[in-house]
Amino acid sequence: EAQVTQNPRYLITVTGKKLTVTCSQNMNHEYMSWYRQDPGLGLRQIYYSMNVEVTDKGDVPEGYKVSRKEKRNFPLILESPSPNQTSLYFCASSPGQTQETQYFGPGTRLLVL
Amino acid sequence: AQSVAQPEDQVNVAEGNPLTVKCTYSVSGNPYLFWYVQYPNRGLQFLLKYITGDNLVKGSYGFEAEFNKSQTSFHLKKPSALVSDSALYFCAVRDRGSTLGRLYFGRGTQLTVWP
């Protein structure tokens, strides 16, 4: 089944404790992206990747890191999480052309205490 | 700067009535436009998109949207709403002239269809 998977789905952590949210797609998509969803703000793009080893900042990259060493994986790294990073995070992928539909993962709900 | 506006946080309609969820956009070039839907505790699902051609686009679950270049709008419509259409709807835009991968979302509109 074609899908985007994220792990973990739910995470409670404390300020400053490094964490990684994994994202994997099995559709051989070139483009992958991370978003955060907050009430009243919609989805905001954190980082995106046009292909392996090619990443760029979105609207809200501060406090996040990403890497794209393999085509299928695009982990989101929070080196020192803070409470304002409490949010719902979505990973998405698409074949690569700008007109293509993005496929979203199920989301990761993060609470930083 | 690219942006998307969904002027209504909430839309309430009775089942069987037509529904409209509004979206206006701003891009420096010509747009690719998308609608996504999010059901509770789920990820976003694609509904429809405008790339080129006919301004009226038909999508999943009986939804359609009309691209209006002069009004820079892409309103989502359905002739007869169902209770199961109740969800959060997002409009999104990409600048087709850009080589960057940025996709801009609106803040979302909560649609409630009551029986």
Coordinates of C-alpha atoms in Angstrom, one line a residue:
Chain A
E1 CA 0.0 0.0 0.0
A2 CA 1.3 3.4 -1.0
Q3 CA 1.7 5.5 2.1
V4 CA 3.6 8.0 4.2
T5 CA 4.4 6.8 7.7
Q6 CA 5.4 8.8 10.8
N7 CA 6.8 7.6 14.1
P8 CA 6.0 8.1 16.9
R9 CA 2.3 9.1 16.6
Y10 CA 2.3 10.6 20.0
L11 CA 5.2 12.0 22.1
I12 CA 5.5 13.7 25.4
T13 CA 8.9 15.0 26.3
V14 CA 10.6 17.7 28.4
T15 CA 12.4 20.9 27.4
G16 CA 15.8 20.4 26.0
K17 CA 15.7 16.6 25.4
K18 CA 16.6 15.9 21.8
L19 CA 14.1 14.0 19.8
T20 CA 13.6 12.8 16.2
V21 CA 10.4 12.2 14.4
T22 CA 10.8 9.8 11.5
C23 CA 9.0 10.0 8.2
S24 CA 9.1 7.4 5.5
Q25 CA 7.4 7.0 2.1
N26 CA 7.2 4.0 -0.2
M27 CA 6.2 5.8 -3.4
N28 CA 9.7 6.7 -4.7
H29 CA 8.7 10.4 -4.3
E30 CA 11.4 13.0 -4.8
Y31 CA 9.7 15.7 -2.8
M32 CA 9.2 15.5 1.0
S33 CA 8.1 18.1 3.5
W34 CA 7.4 18.8 7.1
Y35 CA 4.5 20.9 8.4
R36 CA 3.2 21.9 11.8
Q37 CA -0.4 22.5 12.5
D38 CA -1.6 24.8 15.2
P39 CA -5.1 26.0 16.0
G40 CA -6.0 29.2 14.0
L41 CA -2.7 29.1 12.1
G42 CA -3.4 26.3 9.7
L43 CA -0.4 24.4 8.3
R44 CA 3.0 26.0 8.2
Q45 CA 5.9 24.5 6.3
I46 CA 9.0 23.8 8.4
Y47 CA 11.4 22.3 5.9
Y48 CA 11.2 20.6 2.5
S49 CA 13.4 18.5 0.3
M50 CA 13.4 18.4 -3.4
N51 CA 15.6 15.3 -3.5
V52 CA 18.4 13.4 -1.7
E53 CA 20.8 15.8 0.0
V54 CA 18.7 18.8 -1.1
T55 CA 16.8 20.6 1.6
D56 CA 15.5 24.1 2.2
K57 CA 13.7 26.1 4.8
G58 CA 10.0 26.7 4.9
D59 CA 8.1 29.3 6.8
V60 CA 9.1 28.3 10.4
P61 CA 12.4 26.4 10.4
E62 CA 13.8 27.8 13.7
G63 CA 14.5 25.1 16.2
Y64 CA 14.3 22.3 13.7
K65 CA 16.7 20.3 11.6
V66 CA 16.2 17.8 8.8
S67 CA 18.3 15.5 6.7
R68 CA 17.7 13.6 3.5
K69 CA 20.3 10.9 3.1
E70 CA 17.9 8.4 1.4
K71 CA 15.0 9.1 -0.9
R72 CA 12.4 7.4 1.2
N73 CA 13.3 9.0 4.6
F74 CA 13.1 12.5 5.9
P75 CA 13.5 12.7 9.7
L76 CA 12.6 15.9 11.6
I77 CA 15.1 16.6 14.5
L78 CA 14.4 18.9 17.4
E79 CA 17.8 19.4 19.0
S80 CA 16.5 21.2 22.1
P81 CA 12.7 21.2 22.2
S82 CA 10.8 24.0 23.8
P83 CA 7.2 24.3 24.8
N84 CA 6.4 26.5 21.8
Q85 CA 7.1 23.5 19.6
T86 CA 4.2 21.6 21.1
S87 CA 2.1 21.0 18.0
L88 CA 0.8 18.5 15.5
Y89 CA 3.3 17.6 12.9
F90 CA 2.7 16.2 9.4
C91 CA 5.1 14.8 6.9
A92 CA 4.2 14.8 3.2
S93 CA 5.6 13.6 -0.1
S94 CA 4.9 14.1 -3.8
P95 CA 6.5 12.9 -7.1
G96 CA 8.4 16.2 -7.4
Q97 CA 6.8 18.4 -9.9
T98 CA 5.1 21.4 -8.5
Q99 CA 1.7 20.6 -9.8
E100 CA 1.7 17.2 -8.1
T101 CA -0.6 16.3 -5.2
Q102 CA 1.1 15.8 -1.8
Y103 CA 0.4 12.7 0.2
F104 CA 0.3 13.2 4.0
G105 CA 1.3 11.0 6.8
P106 CA -1.1 10.5 9.8
G107 CA 0.5 13.1 12.0
T108 CA 2.6 13.2 15.2
R109 CA 1.3 14.9 18.2
L110 CA 4.1 16.4 20.3
L111 CA 3.8 17.8 23.8
V112 CA 6.9 19.5 25.2
L113 CA 6.7 20.2 29.0
Chain B
A1 CA 4.8 37.1 -1.4
Q2 CA 2.6 34.0 -1.7
S3 CA -0.4 33.6 0.6
V4 CA -3.8 32.0 0.9
A5 CA -6.8 33.4 2.7
Q6 CA -9.8 31.5 4.0
P7 CA -12.0 34.2 5.3
E8 CA -14.4 32.0 7.2
D9 CA -13.2 30.0 10.2
Q10 CA -16.5 28.1 10.3
V11 CA -19.2 27.3 7.8
N12 CA -22.4 25.7 9.0
V13 CA -25.0 24.3 6.6
A14 CA -28.0 22.0 6.7
E15 CA -27.8 18.6 5.1
G16 CA -29.0 18.7 1.6
N17 CA -28.2 22.4 1.1
P18 CA -25.4 23.6 -1.1
L19 CA -22.2 24.5 0.5
T20 CA -19.3 26.9 -0.3
V21 CA -16.0 27.2 1.4
K22 CA -14.1 30.3 0.2
C23 CA -10.5 30.7 -0.7
T24 CA -8.5 33.6 -2.2
Y25 CA -4.9 33.6 -3.0
S26 CA -1.9 35.7 -3.8
V27 CA 1.1 34.6 -5.9
S28 CA 3.6 36.4 -8.0
G29 CA 3.0 34.2 -11.0
N30 CA 0.3 31.8 -12.0
P31 CA -1.0 29.4 -9.4
Y32 CA -1.5 25.7 -8.9
L33 CA -4.4 25.5 -6.4
F34 CA -5.4 22.6 -4.2
W35 CA -8.1 21.7 -1.7
Y36 CA -7.4 19.2 1.1
V37 CA -9.7 17.9 3.8
Q38 CA -8.9 16.7 7.3
Y39 CA -11.2 14.5 9.3
P40 CA -10.8 14.3 13.1
N41 CA -7.5 12.7 14.2
R42 CA -6.5 12.1 10.6
G43 CA -3.9 13.4 8.2
L44 CA -4.9 15.6 5.2
Q45 CA -6.5 14.0 2.2
F46 CA -6.4 15.5 -1.3
L47 CA -9.8 16.6 -2.7
L48 CA -9.0 18.4 -6.0
K49 CA -6.6 20.7 -7.8
Y50 CA -6.5 23.2 -10.5
I51 CA -3.5 23.0 -12.9
T52 CA -4.7 24.4 -16.2
G53 CA -7.6 24.3 -18.6
D54 CA -11.3 24.3 -17.5
N55 CA -11.8 26.7 -14.6
L56 CA -14.3 24.3 -13.0
V57 CA -12.5 21.4 -11.4
K58 CA -14.3 18.3 -10.1
G59 CA -12.9 16.2 -7.3
S60 CA -13.6 13.5 -4.8
Y61 CA -16.8 13.0 -2.9
G62 CA -18.8 15.3 -5.2
F63 CA -16.8 18.4 -4.5
E64 CA -15.9 20.9 -7.1
A65 CA -14.1 24.2 -7.2
E66 CA -14.0 27.1 -9.6
F67 CA -10.8 29.0 -10.5
N68 CA -11.5 32.7 -11.0
K69 CA -8.3 34.4 -12.1
S70 CA -9.7 38.0 -12.0
Q71 CA -10.9 37.5 -8.4
T72 CA -7.9 35.4 -7.5
S73 CA -10.3 32.9 -5.9
F74 CA -10.7 29.1 -5.8
H75 CA -13.9 28.5 -3.8
L76 CA -14.9 24.9 -2.9
K77 CA -18.5 23.9 -3.6
K78 CA -20.9 21.0 -3.3
P79 CA -24.5 21.0 -4.5
S80 CA -25.9 19.0 -1.7
A81 CA -24.0 18.7 1.7
L82 CA -23.9 15.5 3.7
V83 CA -23.3 15.2 7.5
S84 CA -20.2 13.1 6.6
D85 CA -18.7 16.2 4.9
S86 CA -18.2 17.8 8.3
A87 CA -14.4 18.3 8.5
L88 CA -11.6 20.9 8.4
Y89 CA -10.9 22.1 4.8
F90 CA -7.6 23.6 3.7
C91 CA -6.9 25.6 0.5
A92 CA -3.3 25.6 -0.7
V93 CA -1.3 27.4 -3.5
R94 CA 1.9 27.0 -5.3
D95 CA 3.5 29.4 -7.8
R96 CA 3.9 27.4 -11.0
G97 CA 6.7 29.6 -12.1
S98 CA 8.8 28.9 -9.0
T99 CA 11.3 26.1 -8.9
L100 CA 11.1 26.0 -5.2
G101 CA 9.0 23.5 -3.4
R102 CA 7.0 25.8 -1.3
L103 CA 3.3 25.1 -0.7
Y104 CA 1.2 27.7 1.1
F105 CA -1.8 26.7 3.1
G106 CA -4.7 28.8 4.4
R107 CA -5.7 28.6 8.0
G108 CA -8.5 26.2 7.4
T109 CA -12.3 26.3 7.5
Q110 CA -14.3 24.1 9.8
L111 CA -17.4 22.8 7.9
T112 CA -20.3 21.5 10.0
V113 CA -23.2 19.9 8.3
W114 CA -26.1 19.3 10.6
P115 CA -28.9 16.8 10.0

